[in-house]
Short mmCIF file of C-alpha atoms in Angstrom, two decimals:
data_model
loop_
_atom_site.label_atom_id
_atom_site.label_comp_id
_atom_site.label_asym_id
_atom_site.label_seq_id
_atom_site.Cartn_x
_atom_site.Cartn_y
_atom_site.Cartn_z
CA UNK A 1 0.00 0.00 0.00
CA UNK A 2 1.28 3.31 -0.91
CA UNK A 3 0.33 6.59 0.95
CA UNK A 4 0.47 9.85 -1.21
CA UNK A 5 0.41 13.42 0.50
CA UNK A 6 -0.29 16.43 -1.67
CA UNK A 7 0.25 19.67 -0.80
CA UNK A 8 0.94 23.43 -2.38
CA UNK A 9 -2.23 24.59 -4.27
CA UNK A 10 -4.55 27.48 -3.52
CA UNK A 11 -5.43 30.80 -5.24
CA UNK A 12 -3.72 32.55 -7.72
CA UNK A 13 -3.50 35.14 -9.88
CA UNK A 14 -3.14 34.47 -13.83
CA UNK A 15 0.38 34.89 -14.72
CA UNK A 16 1.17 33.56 -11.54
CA UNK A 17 3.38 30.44 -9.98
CA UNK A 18 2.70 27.50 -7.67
CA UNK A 19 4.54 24.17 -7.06
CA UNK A 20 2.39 21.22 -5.52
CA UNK A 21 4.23 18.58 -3.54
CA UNK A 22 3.50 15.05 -3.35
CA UNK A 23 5.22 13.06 -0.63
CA UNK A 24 4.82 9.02 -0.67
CA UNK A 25 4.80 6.45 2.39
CA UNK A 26 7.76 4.53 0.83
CA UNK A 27 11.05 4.52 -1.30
CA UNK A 28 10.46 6.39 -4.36
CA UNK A 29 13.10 4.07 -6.50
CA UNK A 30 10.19 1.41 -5.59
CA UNK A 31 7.65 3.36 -8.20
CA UNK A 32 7.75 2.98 -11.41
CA UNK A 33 5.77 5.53 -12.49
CA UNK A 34 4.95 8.87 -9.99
CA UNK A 35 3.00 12.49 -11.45
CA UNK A 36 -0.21 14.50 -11.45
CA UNK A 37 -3.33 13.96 -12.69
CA UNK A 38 -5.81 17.01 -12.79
CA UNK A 39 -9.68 17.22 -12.98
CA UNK A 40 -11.27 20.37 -13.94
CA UNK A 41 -15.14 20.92 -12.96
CA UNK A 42 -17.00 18.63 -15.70
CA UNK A 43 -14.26 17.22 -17.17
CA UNK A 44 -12.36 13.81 -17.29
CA UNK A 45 -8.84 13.40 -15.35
CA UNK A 46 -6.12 14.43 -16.92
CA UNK A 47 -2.25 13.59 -17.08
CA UNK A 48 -0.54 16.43 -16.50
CA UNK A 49 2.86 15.24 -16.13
CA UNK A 50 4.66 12.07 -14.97
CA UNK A 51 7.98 11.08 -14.38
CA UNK A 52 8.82 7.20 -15.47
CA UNK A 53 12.10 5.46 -13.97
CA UNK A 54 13.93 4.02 -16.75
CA UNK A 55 16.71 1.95 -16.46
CA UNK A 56 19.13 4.24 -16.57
CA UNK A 57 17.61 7.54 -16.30
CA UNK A 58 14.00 9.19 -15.51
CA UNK A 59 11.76 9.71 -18.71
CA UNK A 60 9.42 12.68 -18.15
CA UNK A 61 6.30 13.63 -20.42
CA UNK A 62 4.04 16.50 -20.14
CA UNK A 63 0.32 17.19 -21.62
CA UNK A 64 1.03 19.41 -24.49
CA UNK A 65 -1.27 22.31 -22.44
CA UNK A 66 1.20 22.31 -20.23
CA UNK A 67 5.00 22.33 -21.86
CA UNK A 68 7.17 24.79 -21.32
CA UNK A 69 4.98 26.19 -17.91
CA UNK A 70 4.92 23.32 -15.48
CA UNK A 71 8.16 21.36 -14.51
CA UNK A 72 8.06 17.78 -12.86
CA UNK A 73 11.03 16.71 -10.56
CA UNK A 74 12.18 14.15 -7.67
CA UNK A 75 13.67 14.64 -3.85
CA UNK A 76 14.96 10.71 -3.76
CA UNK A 77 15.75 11.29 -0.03
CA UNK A 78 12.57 12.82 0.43
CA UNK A 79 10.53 10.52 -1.51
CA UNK A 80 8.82 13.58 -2.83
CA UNK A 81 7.59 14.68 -6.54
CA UNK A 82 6.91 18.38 -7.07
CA UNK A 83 5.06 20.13 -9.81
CA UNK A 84 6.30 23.92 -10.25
CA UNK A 85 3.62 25.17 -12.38
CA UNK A 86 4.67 28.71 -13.99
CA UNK A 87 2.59 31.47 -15.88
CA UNK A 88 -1.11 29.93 -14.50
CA UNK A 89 -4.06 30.41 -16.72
CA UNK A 90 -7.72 30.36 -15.74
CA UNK A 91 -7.81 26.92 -17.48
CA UNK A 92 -5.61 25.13 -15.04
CA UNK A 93 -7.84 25.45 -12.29
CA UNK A 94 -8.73 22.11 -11.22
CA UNK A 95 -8.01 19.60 -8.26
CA UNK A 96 -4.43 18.47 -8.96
CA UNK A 97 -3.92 14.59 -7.93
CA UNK A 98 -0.44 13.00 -7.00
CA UNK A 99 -0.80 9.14 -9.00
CA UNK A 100 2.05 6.67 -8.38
CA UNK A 101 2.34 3.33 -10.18
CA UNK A 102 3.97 0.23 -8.43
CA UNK A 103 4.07 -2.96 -11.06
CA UNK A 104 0.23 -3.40 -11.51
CA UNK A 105 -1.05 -0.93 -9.30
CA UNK A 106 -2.48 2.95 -9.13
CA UNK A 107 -1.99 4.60 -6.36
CA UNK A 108 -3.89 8.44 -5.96
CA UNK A 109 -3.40 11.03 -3.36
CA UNK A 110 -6.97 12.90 -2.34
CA UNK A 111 -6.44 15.67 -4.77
CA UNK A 112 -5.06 19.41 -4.17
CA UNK A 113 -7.68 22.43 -5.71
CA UNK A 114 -5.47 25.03 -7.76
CA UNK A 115 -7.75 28.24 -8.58
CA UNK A 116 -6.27 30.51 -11.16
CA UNK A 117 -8.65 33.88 -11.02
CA UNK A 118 -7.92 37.87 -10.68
#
């Protein structure tokens, strides 16, 4: 069983930055797969961005929507993913939500709102 804390979002203006956290309740070299999801009101999930351990490095991919803005990255003694999301637009409001994949299972943190509005 893995345990995923989220933390970071709240109000902002457009323009603006915010990085989300994402801690997990063990080793992070024993995920495979560890990101964020989003879910805007009335709308599916979303991947957002998620870093992939590779053999010998750690494969990233971001949603197009997002390239270039948002930046995914790893504290391995922290067991910790961030998400530094730059120049926010009213269309990434949603509830942000920390996923981790171990072998054959999905693991989901409870979801952090991000609110981009003047």
């Amino acid at each position: 069983q893995v345990q995923l804390v989220e933390s970071g979002g709240g109000l902002v203006q457009p323009g603006g930055s915010l990085r989300l956290s994402c801690a997990a309740s063990v080793s992070i070299f024993s995920i495979n797969a560890m990101g964020w999801y989003r879910q805007a009101p009335g709308k599916e999930r979303e991947m957002v961005a998620v870093a992939i351990s590779g053999i010998s490095r750690i494969m990233t991919n971001y949603a197009d929507s997002v390239k270039g803005r948002f930046t995914i990255s790893r504290d391995n003694a922290k067991n910790t993913v961030y998400l530094q999301m730059n120049s926010l637009k009213p269309e990434d409001t949603a509830v942000y939500y920390c996923y981790a994949g171990v072998h054959d299972m999905n693991y989901w943190g409870k979801g952090t709102l991000v609110t981009v509005s003047s």
